[in-house]
Amino acid sequence: MEVAELATALELCAGGGAGLNAEHRAAMAAALPLLRCHYRFERVRFWGCIQAVRGAYYITEGCGLDRAAPRSRLYSFDCVEWSLLPLVTEEMLADTQQLQGRFWGDPSFEYEYPEINAEDPERLSEDIKEQRIKEEVRLVATIEKIDREVGIIPRGAFVKTPLGSVHENRSFEGLSLMEATKLRSYFHFTEPVNLKNKTLLEKADLDPSIDFLDSLEHDIPQGSWKVQLEKGGTVVILWSLLWPGLTFYHILNTKQYGYMYFGTGEKNLDLPFML
């Protein structure tokens, strides 16, 4: 969400008690237009906050005309001075897979963990190497994982052109009350996986310009989303139980929607045993 929607988004996503104080809200409202102008973003939004042992990382995202293109991410400790994060790679995601626990709060802090080459079991002890990863890399990898796994949009909010680029749908007028309570009305805004496995018969009723993403209907584990209507049935709120702290909101029959994350950056790996 941009500056005009920031106050509304913070109000709707603060159901768990998290949010920004008055000082950070004022700084964020001033920072978003400056970041958009400085980095020449088409749109820039406040992504959320990852709470660390020492302080917190405040995150913003910027994108261009093609919404499916890689997004630029920036972090700050005070919402005033911002630093650009490196672009995430698949290697970063793989290297940070086994890192667990709280963030420390220092981008230059290095995590150490053993890298084991198990090709030759007899030389297992000789092939153990210490690998170091900076917290800055873990931070951008965690943001990417959250966006891929629980970053969602309403159905119809974006359209895919014949050339493959993705743009905002100008004719999108929001979801109705009946549609808003169904998980199939929301899509993961990332490269589809389940869609590719569908048969031609299953794809026959889909609109290729709109239904080009995976819906939440078949998310694993089942029950990883909590849906609730608020404000007299005019707003729908979705909470992710897989990544606690992720809140999505949508004001029905309007173009206003978005999500924010306020948490520690830790995935709930025990969720399948809790449902």
PDB file of C-alpha atoms in Angstrom:
ATOM      1  CA  MET A   1       0.000   0.000   0.000  1.00  0.00           C
ATOM      2  CA  GLU A   2       1.134   3.541  -0.680  1.00  0.00           C
ATOM      3  CA  VAL A   3       0.946   6.611   1.547  1.00  0.00           C
ATOM      4  CA  ALA A   4      -2.780   7.192   1.005  1.00  0.00           C
ATOM      5  CA  GLU A   5      -3.594   3.654   2.177  1.00  0.00           C
ATOM      6  CA  LEU A   6      -0.956   3.357   4.907  1.00  0.00           C
ATOM      7  CA  ALA A   7      -3.113   4.524   7.839  1.00  0.00           C
ATOM      8  CA  THR A   8      -6.030   2.278   6.834  1.00  0.00           C
ATOM      9  CA  ALA A   9      -3.770  -0.711   6.292  1.00  0.00           C
ATOM     10  CA  LEU A  10      -2.077  -0.306   9.667  1.00  0.00           C
ATOM     11  CA  GLU A  11      -5.447  -0.086  11.387  1.00  0.00           C
ATOM     12  CA  LEU A  12      -6.799  -3.234   9.721  1.00  0.00           C
ATOM     13  CA  CYS A  13      -3.600  -5.261  10.145  1.00  0.00           C
ATOM     14  CA  ALA A  14      -3.124  -4.401  13.813  1.00  0.00           C
ATOM     15  CA  GLY A  15      -5.564  -7.018  15.090  1.00  0.00           C
ATOM     16  CA  GLY A  16      -2.745  -8.907  16.757  1.00  0.00           C
ATOM     17  CA  GLY A  17      -1.551  -5.830  18.619  1.00  0.00           C
ATOM     18  CA  ALA A  18       1.410  -5.138  16.300  1.00  0.00           C
ATOM     19  CA  GLY A  19       1.927  -1.988  14.284  1.00  0.00           C
ATOM     20  CA  LEU A  20       3.839   1.278  14.127  1.00  0.00           C
ATOM     21  CA  ASN A  21       3.947   3.957  16.773  1.00  0.00           C
ATOM     22  CA  ALA A  22       3.141   7.582  15.944  1.00  0.00           C
ATOM     23  CA  GLU A  23       6.795   8.484  15.323  1.00  0.00           C
ATOM     24  CA  HIS A  24       7.393   5.634  12.914  1.00  0.00           C
ATOM     25  CA  ARG A  25       4.080   6.277  11.134  1.00  0.00           C
ATOM     26  CA  ALA A  26       5.057   9.887  10.455  1.00  0.00           C
ATOM     27  CA  ALA A  27       8.530   8.878   9.287  1.00  0.00           C
ATOM     28  CA  MET A  28       7.105   6.160   7.029  1.00  0.00           C
ATOM     29  CA  ALA A  29       4.570   8.528   5.453  1.00  0.00           C
ATOM     30  CA  ALA A  30       7.427  10.886   4.560  1.00  0.00           C
ATOM     31  CA  ALA A  31       9.821   8.134   3.443  1.00  0.00           C
ATOM     32  CA  LEU A  32       7.612   6.307   0.925  1.00  0.00           C
ATOM     33  CA  PRO A  33       7.320   9.205  -1.590  1.00  0.00           C
ATOM     34  CA  LEU A  34      11.040   9.935  -1.266  1.00  0.00           C
ATOM     35  CA  LEU A  35      12.001   6.310  -1.913  1.00  0.00           C
ATOM     36  CA  ARG A  36       9.681   6.159  -4.897  1.00  0.00           C
ATOM     37  CA  CYS A  37      11.263   9.254  -6.404  1.00  0.00           C
ATOM     38  CA  HIS A  38      14.880   8.362  -5.570  1.00  0.00           C
ATOM     39  CA  TYR A  39      14.776   4.781  -6.870  1.00  0.00           C
ATOM     40  CA  ARG A  40      12.254   5.555  -9.639  1.00  0.00           C
ATOM     41  CA  PHE A  41       9.778   2.926  -8.524  1.00  0.00           C
ATOM     42  CA  GLU A  42       6.367   2.739 -10.139  1.00  0.00           C
ATOM     43  CA  ARG A  43       4.934   1.836  -6.729  1.00  0.00           C
ATOM     44  CA  VAL A  44       6.449   1.502  -3.279  1.00  0.00           C
ATOM     45  CA  ARG A  45       4.777   0.025  -0.225  1.00  0.00           C
ATOM     46  CA  PHE A  46       5.453  -0.699   3.408  1.00  0.00           C
ATOM     47  CA  TRP A  47       5.971  -4.473   3.637  1.00  0.00           C
ATOM     48  CA  GLY A  48       6.190  -4.890   7.399  1.00  0.00           C
ATOM     49  CA  CYS A  49       8.561  -5.381  10.286  1.00  0.00           C
ATOM     50  CA  ILE A  50      10.785  -8.258  11.429  1.00  0.00           C
ATOM     51  CA  GLN A  51      11.486  -8.054  15.137  1.00  0.00           C
ATOM     52  CA  ALA A  52      15.064  -8.872  16.088  1.00  0.00           C
ATOM     53  CA  VAL A  53      16.830  -9.351  19.420  1.00  0.00           C
ATOM     54  CA  ARG A  54      18.241  -5.853  19.091  1.00  0.00           C
ATOM     55  CA  GLY A  55      15.730  -3.528  17.466  1.00  0.00           C
ATOM     56  CA  ALA A  56      13.624  -4.295  14.407  1.00  0.00           C
ATOM     57  CA  TYR A  57      13.959  -4.309  10.634  1.00  0.00           C
ATOM     58  CA  TYR A  58      11.358  -2.128   8.881  1.00  0.00           C
ATOM     59  CA  ILE A  59      10.932  -3.274   5.278  1.00  0.00           C
ATOM     60  CA  THR A  60       9.649  -1.558   2.127  1.00  0.00           C
ATOM     61  CA  GLU A  61       9.222  -2.967  -1.374  1.00  0.00           C
ATOM     62  CA  GLY A  62       9.387  -1.191  -4.716  1.00  0.00           C
ATOM     63  CA  CYS A  63       8.317  -2.454  -8.128  1.00  0.00           C
ATOM     64  CA  GLY A  64       8.087  -1.345 -11.749  1.00  0.00           C
ATOM     65  CA  LEU A  65       5.366  -1.561 -14.377  1.00  0.00           C
ATOM     66  CA  ASP A  66       5.603  -5.345 -14.570  1.00  0.00           C
ATOM     67  CA  ARG A  67       4.338  -6.574 -11.208  1.00  0.00           C
ATOM     68  CA  ALA A  68       5.771 -10.064 -11.804  1.00  0.00           C
ATOM     69  CA  ALA A  69       9.334  -8.722 -12.132  1.00  0.00           C
ATOM     70  CA  PRO A  70      11.728  -9.053  -9.154  1.00  0.00           C
ATOM     71  CA  ARG A  71      11.001  -6.488  -6.452  1.00  0.00           C
ATOM     72  CA  SER A  72      13.561  -4.219  -4.824  1.00  0.00           C
ATOM     73  CA  ARG A  73      13.588  -4.264  -1.032  1.00  0.00           C
ATOM     74  CA  LEU A  74      14.950  -1.800   1.499  1.00  0.00           C
ATOM     75  CA  TYR A  75      15.332  -1.952   5.269  1.00  0.00           C
ATOM     76  CA  SER A  76      15.640   0.594   8.043  1.00  0.00           C
ATOM     77  CA  PHE A  77      15.948   0.653  11.818  1.00  0.00           C
ATOM     78  CA  ASP A  78      14.217   4.006  12.311  1.00  0.00           C
ATOM     79  CA  CYS A  79      12.080   4.472   9.121  1.00  0.00           C
ATOM     80  CA  VAL A  80      14.264   7.465   8.216  1.00  0.00           C
ATOM     81  CA  GLU A  81      17.534   6.094   6.803  1.00  0.00           C
ATOM     82  CA  TRP A  82      17.074   3.264   4.314  1.00  0.00           C
ATOM     83  CA  SER A  83      19.489   0.713   2.858  1.00  0.00           C
ATOM     84  CA  LEU A  84      18.952  -1.356  -0.282  1.00  0.00           C
ATOM     85  CA  LEU A  85      18.971  -5.131   0.139  1.00  0.00           C
ATOM     86  CA  PRO A  86      20.625  -7.372  -2.477  1.00  0.00           C
ATOM     87  CA  LEU A  87      18.425  -9.158  -4.999  1.00  0.00           C
ATOM     88  CA  VAL A  88      17.543 -12.619  -3.757  1.00  0.00           C
ATOM     89  CA  THR A  89      18.807 -15.718  -5.583  1.00  0.00           C
ATOM     90  CA  GLU A  90      17.901 -19.396  -5.378  1.00  0.00           C
ATOM     91  CA  GLU A  91      21.336 -20.010  -3.864  1.00  0.00           C
ATOM     92  CA  MET A  92      20.524 -17.610  -1.011  1.00  0.00           C
ATOM     93  CA  LEU A  93      17.254 -19.411  -0.332  1.00  0.00           C
ATOM     94  CA  ALA A  94      19.036 -22.778  -0.229  1.00  0.00           C
ATOM     95  CA  ASP A  95      21.892 -21.557   1.974  1.00  0.00           C
ATOM     96  CA  THR A  96      19.558 -20.036   4.579  1.00  0.00           C
ATOM     97  CA  GLN A  97      17.174 -22.991   4.698  1.00  0.00           C
ATOM     98  CA  GLN A  98      18.657 -24.468   7.859  1.00  0.00           C
ATOM     99  CA  LEU A  99      19.068 -21.195   9.765  1.00  0.00           C
ATOM    100  CA  GLN A 100      16.631 -20.957  12.673  1.00  0.00           C
ATOM    101  CA  GLY A 101      16.006 -18.735  15.665  1.00  0.00           C
ATOM    102  CA  ARG A 102      15.613 -14.994  16.088  1.00  0.00           C
ATOM    103  CA  PHE A 103      17.339 -12.368  14.000  1.00  0.00           C
ATOM    104  CA  TRP A 104      20.127 -10.589  15.867  1.00  0.00           C
ATOM    105  CA  GLY A 105      19.526  -7.070  14.553  1.00  0.00           C
ATOM    106  CA  ASP A 106      22.887  -6.481  12.826  1.00  0.00           C
ATOM    107  CA  PRO A 107      23.019  -6.869   8.997  1.00  0.00           C
ATOM    108  CA  SER A 108      26.761  -7.624   9.137  1.00  0.00           C
ATOM    109  CA  PHE A 109      26.372 -10.358  11.758  1.00  0.00           C
ATOM    110  CA  GLU A 110      27.551 -13.731  10.421  1.00  0.00           C
ATOM    111  CA  TYR A 111      25.871 -17.053  11.113  1.00  0.00           C
ATOM    112  CA  GLU A 112      28.129 -20.100  11.209  1.00  0.00           C
ATOM    113  CA  TYR A 113      26.914 -23.604  10.478  1.00  0.00           C
ATOM    114  CA  PRO A 114      28.597 -26.798   9.249  1.00  0.00           C
ATOM    115  CA  GLU A 115      28.402 -27.643   5.565  1.00  0.00           C
ATOM    116  CA  ILE A 116      28.620 -31.419   5.227  1.00  0.00           C
ATOM    117  CA  ASN A 117      29.564 -33.261   2.045  1.00  0.00           C
ATOM    118  CA  ALA A 118      28.092 -36.741   2.470  1.00  0.00           C
ATOM    119  CA  GLU A 119      29.121 -38.178  -0.896  1.00  0.00           C
ATOM    120  CA  ASP A 120      31.750 -40.343   0.786  1.00  0.00           C
ATOM    121  CA  PRO A 121      30.525 -41.582   4.202  1.00  0.00           C
ATOM    122  CA  GLU A 122      34.023 -42.766   5.180  1.00  0.00           C
ATOM    123  CA  ARG A 123      35.369 -39.228   4.858  1.00  0.00           C
ATOM    124  CA  LEU A 124      32.350 -37.579   6.439  1.00  0.00           C
ATOM    125  CA  SER A 125      34.270 -36.093   9.350  1.00  0.00           C
ATOM    126  CA  GLU A 126      36.951 -34.729   7.032  1.00  0.00           C
ATOM    127  CA  ASP A 127      34.477 -32.950   4.739  1.00  0.00           C
ATOM    128  CA  ILE A 128      32.780 -30.828   7.409  1.00  0.00           C
ATOM    129  CA  LYS A 129      33.316 -27.151   6.613  1.00  0.00           C
ATOM    130  CA  GLU A 130      32.144 -24.048   8.384  1.00  0.00           C
ATOM    131  CA  GLN A 131      29.997 -21.812   6.195  1.00  0.00           C
ATOM    132  CA  ARG A 132      29.208 -18.221   7.059  1.00  0.00           C
ATOM    133  CA  ILE A 133      26.143 -16.286   5.992  1.00  0.00           C
ATOM    134  CA  LYS A 134      25.475 -12.641   6.768  1.00  0.00           C
ATOM    135  CA  GLU A 135      22.222 -11.675   8.419  1.00  0.00           C
ATOM    136  CA  GLU A 136      21.536  -9.327   5.501  1.00  0.00           C
ATOM    137  CA  VAL A 137      21.324 -12.378   3.221  1.00  0.00           C
ATOM    138  CA  ARG A 138      19.102 -14.222   5.667  1.00  0.00           C
ATOM    139  CA  LEU A 139      16.848 -11.160   5.912  1.00  0.00           C
ATOM    140  CA  VAL A 140      16.192 -10.840   2.179  1.00  0.00           C
ATOM    141  CA  ALA A 141      15.779 -14.628   1.866  1.00  0.00           C
ATOM    142  CA  THR A 142      13.190 -14.668   4.661  1.00  0.00           C
ATOM    143  CA  ILE A 143      11.236 -11.815   3.064  1.00  0.00           C
ATOM    144  CA  GLU A 144      11.233 -13.702  -0.240  1.00  0.00           C
ATOM    145  CA  LYS A 145      10.023 -16.912   1.428  1.00  0.00           C
ATOM    146  CA  ILE A 146       7.168 -15.080   3.132  1.00  0.00           C
ATOM    147  CA  ASP A 147       6.162 -13.396  -0.131  1.00  0.00           C
ATOM    148  CA  ARG A 148       6.237 -16.689  -2.021  1.00  0.00           C
ATOM    149  CA  GLU A 149       4.387 -18.776   0.558  1.00  0.00           C
ATOM    150  CA  VAL A 150       1.827 -16.351   1.996  1.00  0.00           C
ATOM    151  CA  GLY A 151       1.960 -13.166  -0.105  1.00  0.00           C
ATOM    152  CA  ILE A 152      -1.540 -13.104  -1.629  1.00  0.00           C
ATOM    153  CA  ILE A 153      -3.833 -10.990  -3.822  1.00  0.00           C
ATOM    154  CA  PRO A 154      -7.583 -11.123  -4.584  1.00  0.00           C
ATOM    155  CA  ARG A 155      -8.644 -12.918  -7.753  1.00  0.00           C
ATOM    156  CA  GLY A 156      -8.873 -10.463 -10.631  1.00  0.00           C
ATOM    157  CA  ALA A 157      -6.630  -7.801  -9.115  1.00  0.00           C
ATOM    158  CA  PHE A 158      -3.959  -8.464 -11.770  1.00  0.00           C
ATOM    159  CA  VAL A 159      -4.058  -9.499 -15.407  1.00  0.00           C
ATOM    160  CA  LYS A 160      -1.466 -11.277 -17.498  1.00  0.00           C
ATOM    161  CA  THR A 161      -0.842  -9.950 -21.003  1.00  0.00           C
ATOM    162  CA  PRO A 162      -0.121 -12.189 -24.031  1.00  0.00           C
ATOM    163  CA  LEU A 163       3.519 -11.080 -23.763  1.00  0.00           C
ATOM    164  CA  GLY A 164       3.773 -12.511 -20.247  1.00  0.00           C
ATOM    165  CA  SER A 165       3.938  -9.294 -18.230  1.00  0.00           C
ATOM    166  CA  VAL A 166       1.576  -8.755 -15.287  1.00  0.00           C
ATOM    167  CA  HIS A 167      -0.248  -5.463 -14.691  1.00  0.00           C
ATOM    168  CA  GLU A 168      -2.918  -4.137 -12.366  1.00  0.00           C
ATOM    169  CA  ASN A 169      -6.432  -4.805 -13.568  1.00  0.00           C
ATOM    170  CA  ARG A 170      -8.116  -1.416 -13.979  1.00  0.00           C
ATOM    171  CA  SER A 171     -11.549  -3.017 -14.144  1.00  0.00           C
ATOM    172  CA  PHE A 172     -11.139  -4.772 -10.789  1.00  0.00           C
ATOM    173  CA  GLU A 173     -13.763  -3.464  -8.381  1.00  0.00           C
ATOM    174  CA  GLY A 174     -13.140  -5.759  -5.424  1.00  0.00           C
ATOM    175  CA  LEU A 175     -14.635  -9.012  -4.190  1.00  0.00           C
ATOM    176  CA  SER A 176     -18.247  -9.396  -3.145  1.00  0.00           C
ATOM    177  CA  LEU A 177     -19.274 -10.652   0.273  1.00  0.00           C
ATOM    178  CA  MET A 178     -20.012 -14.131  -1.098  1.00  0.00           C
ATOM    179  CA  GLU A 179     -16.633 -14.399  -2.849  1.00  0.00           C
ATOM    180  CA  ALA A 180     -14.560 -12.919  -0.033  1.00  0.00           C
ATOM    181  CA  THR A 181     -15.071 -15.824   2.392  1.00  0.00           C
ATOM    182  CA  LYS A 182     -13.819 -18.462  -0.070  1.00  0.00           C
ATOM    183  CA  LEU A 183     -10.118 -19.311  -0.244  1.00  0.00           C
ATOM    184  CA  ARG A 184     -10.324 -19.885  -4.003  1.00  0.00           C
ATOM    185  CA  SER A 185     -10.918 -16.132  -4.381  1.00  0.00           C
ATOM    186  CA  TYR A 186      -7.297 -15.437  -3.378  1.00  0.00           C
ATOM    187  CA  PHE A 187      -4.087 -16.198  -5.254  1.00  0.00           C
ATOM    188  CA  HIS A 188      -0.446 -16.625  -4.286  1.00  0.00           C
ATOM    189  CA  PHE A 189       1.410 -13.848  -6.064  1.00  0.00           C
ATOM    190  CA  THR A 190       4.323 -16.010  -7.160  1.00  0.00           C
ATOM    191  CA  GLU A 191       5.204 -18.554  -9.828  1.00  0.00           C
ATOM    192  CA  PRO A 192       2.360 -21.136  -9.938  1.00  0.00           C
ATOM    193  CA  VAL A 193       2.989 -24.783  -9.075  1.00  0.00           C
ATOM    194  CA  ASN A 194      -0.394 -26.505  -8.781  1.00  0.00           C
ATOM    195  CA  LEU A 195      -1.736 -24.785 -11.896  1.00  0.00           C
ATOM    196  CA  LYS A 196       0.818 -26.541 -14.082  1.00  0.00           C
ATOM    197  CA  ASN A 197      -0.366 -29.942 -12.842  1.00  0.00           C
ATOM    198  CA  LYS A 198      -4.022 -29.370 -13.734  1.00  0.00           C
ATOM    199  CA  THR A 199      -5.565 -31.231 -16.653  1.00  0.00           C
ATOM    200  CA  LEU A 200      -6.950 -29.522 -19.760  1.00  0.00           C
ATOM    201  CA  LEU A 201     -10.462 -30.297 -18.518  1.00  0.00           C
ATOM    202  CA  GLU A 202      -9.770 -28.516 -15.222  1.00  0.00           C
ATOM    203  CA  LYS A 203      -8.320 -25.518 -17.073  1.00  0.00           C
ATOM    204  CA  ALA A 204     -11.316 -25.258 -19.415  1.00  0.00           C
ATOM    205  CA  ASP A 205     -13.278 -23.010 -17.043  1.00  0.00           C
ATOM    206  CA  LEU A 206     -10.303 -20.794 -16.181  1.00  0.00           C
ATOM    207  CA  ASP A 207      -9.619 -17.379 -17.654  1.00  0.00           C
ATOM    208  CA  PRO A 208      -5.922 -17.436 -18.676  1.00  0.00           C
ATOM    209  CA  SER A 209      -5.602 -13.677 -18.239  1.00  0.00           C
ATOM    210  CA  ILE A 210      -6.837 -13.803 -14.618  1.00  0.00           C
ATOM    211  CA  ASP A 211      -6.448 -17.383 -13.362  1.00  0.00           C
ATOM    212  CA  PHE A 212      -2.708 -17.643 -13.985  1.00  0.00           C
ATOM    213  CA  LEU A 213      -1.753 -18.161 -10.331  1.00  0.00           C
ATOM    214  CA  ASP A 214      -2.315 -20.802  -7.632  1.00  0.00           C
ATOM    215  CA  SER A 215      -5.278 -20.274  -5.327  1.00  0.00           C
ATOM    216  CA  LEU A 216      -5.247 -20.763  -1.557  1.00  0.00           C
ATOM    217  CA  GLU A 217      -7.874 -23.486  -1.814  1.00  0.00           C
ATOM    218  CA  HIS A 218      -5.364 -26.357  -1.935  1.00  0.00           C
ATOM    219  CA  ASP A 219      -2.679 -24.959   0.365  1.00  0.00           C
ATOM    220  CA  ILE A 220      -0.798 -27.495   2.448  1.00  0.00           C
ATOM    221  CA  PRO A 221      -1.417 -28.003   5.299  1.00  0.00           C
ATOM    222  CA  GLN A 222      -5.183 -27.574   5.088  1.00  0.00           C
ATOM    223  CA  GLY A 223      -6.383 -25.004   7.612  1.00  0.00           C
ATOM    224  CA  SER A 224      -3.292 -22.787   7.439  1.00  0.00           C
ATOM    225  CA  TRP A 225      -5.475 -19.706   6.834  1.00  0.00           C
ATOM    226  CA  LYS A 226      -7.975 -18.068   9.149  1.00  0.00           C
ATOM    227  CA  VAL A 227     -10.682 -15.979   7.442  1.00  0.00           C
ATOM    228  CA  GLN A 228     -12.793 -13.440   9.288  1.00  0.00           C
ATOM    229  CA  LEU A 229     -15.207 -10.652   8.357  1.00  0.00           C
ATOM    230  CA  GLU A 230     -14.981  -7.394  10.286  1.00  0.00           C
ATOM    231  CA  LYS A 231     -16.593  -3.941  10.398  1.00  0.00           C
ATOM    232  CA  GLY A 232     -20.085  -5.226   9.738  1.00  0.00           C
ATOM    233  CA  GLY A 233     -19.044  -7.506   6.897  1.00  0.00           C
ATOM    234  CA  THR A 234     -17.349  -4.774   4.868  1.00  0.00           C
ATOM    235  CA  VAL A 235     -13.762  -5.949   5.434  1.00  0.00           C
ATOM    236  CA  VAL A 236     -12.281  -9.434   5.150  1.00  0.00           C
ATOM    237  CA  ILE A 237      -9.144 -10.334   7.091  1.00  0.00           C
ATOM    238  CA  LEU A 238      -6.929 -13.374   6.446  1.00  0.00           C
ATOM    239  CA  TRP A 239      -4.321 -14.497   8.974  1.00  0.00           C
ATOM    240  CA  SER A 240      -1.573 -16.929   8.079  1.00  0.00           C
ATOM    241  CA  LEU A 241      -0.938 -19.640  10.674  1.00  0.00           C
ATOM    242  CA  LEU A 242       2.103 -20.880   8.739  1.00  0.00           C
ATOM    243  CA  TRP A 243       3.920 -17.550   9.066  1.00  0.00           C
ATOM    244  CA  PRO A 244       2.445 -15.996  12.231  1.00  0.00           C
ATOM    245  CA  GLY A 245       2.310 -12.232  11.859  1.00  0.00           C
ATOM    246  CA  LEU A 246       1.180 -12.094   8.214  1.00  0.00           C
ATOM    247  CA  THR A 247      -2.187 -10.319   7.875  1.00  0.00           C
ATOM    248  CA  PHE A 248      -4.050  -9.709   4.619  1.00  0.00           C
ATOM    249  CA  TYR A 249      -6.961  -7.274   4.369  1.00  0.00           C
ATOM    250  CA  HIS A 250      -9.464  -6.368   1.668  1.00  0.00           C
ATOM    251  CA  ILE A 251     -12.242  -3.793   1.812  1.00  0.00           C
ATOM    252  CA  LEU A 252     -15.081  -5.468  -0.057  1.00  0.00           C
ATOM    253  CA  ASN A 253     -16.282  -4.005  -3.361  1.00  0.00           C
ATOM    254  CA  THR A 254     -13.281  -1.660  -3.506  1.00  0.00           C
ATOM    255  CA  LYS A 255      -9.757  -1.790  -4.899  1.00  0.00           C
ATOM    256  CA  GLN A 256      -8.191  -1.512  -1.449  1.00  0.00           C
ATOM    257  CA  TYR A 257      -6.283  -4.600  -0.343  1.00  0.00           C
ATOM    258  CA  GLY A 258      -2.845  -5.559   0.880  1.00  0.00           C
ATOM    259  CA  TYR A 259      -0.880  -7.427   3.482  1.00  0.00           C
ATOM    260  CA  MET A 260       1.652  -6.682   6.177  1.00  0.00           C
ATOM    261  CA  TYR A 261       3.966  -8.787   8.256  1.00  0.00           C
ATOM    262  CA  PHE A 262       4.776  -8.103  11.897  1.00  0.00           C
ATOM    263  CA  GLY A 263       6.703 -10.989  13.407  1.00  0.00           C
ATOM    264  CA  THR A 264      10.067 -12.531  14.210  1.00  0.00           C
ATOM    265  CA  GLY A 265      10.674 -14.006  10.762  1.00  0.00           C
ATOM    266  CA  GLU A 266      10.209 -17.570  12.012  1.00  0.00           C
ATOM    267  CA  LYS A 267       8.034 -20.124  10.246  1.00  0.00           C
ATOM    268  CA  ASN A 268       5.619 -22.255  12.289  1.00  0.00           C
ATOM    269  CA  LEU A 269       7.041 -25.682  11.400  1.00  0.00           C
ATOM    270  CA  ASP A 270       4.796 -27.351  13.996  1.00  0.00           C
ATOM    271  CA  LEU A 271       1.570 -26.269  12.291  1.00  0.00           C
ATOM    272  CA  PRO A 272       0.726 -29.711  10.775  1.00  0.00           C
ATOM    273  CA  PHE A 273       0.741 -31.176  14.304  1.00  0.00           C
ATOM    274  CA  MET A 274      -1.357 -28.322  15.719  1.00  0.00           C
ATOM    275  CA  LEU A 275      -4.293 -28.587  13.304  1.00  0.00           C
TER     276      LEU A 275
END
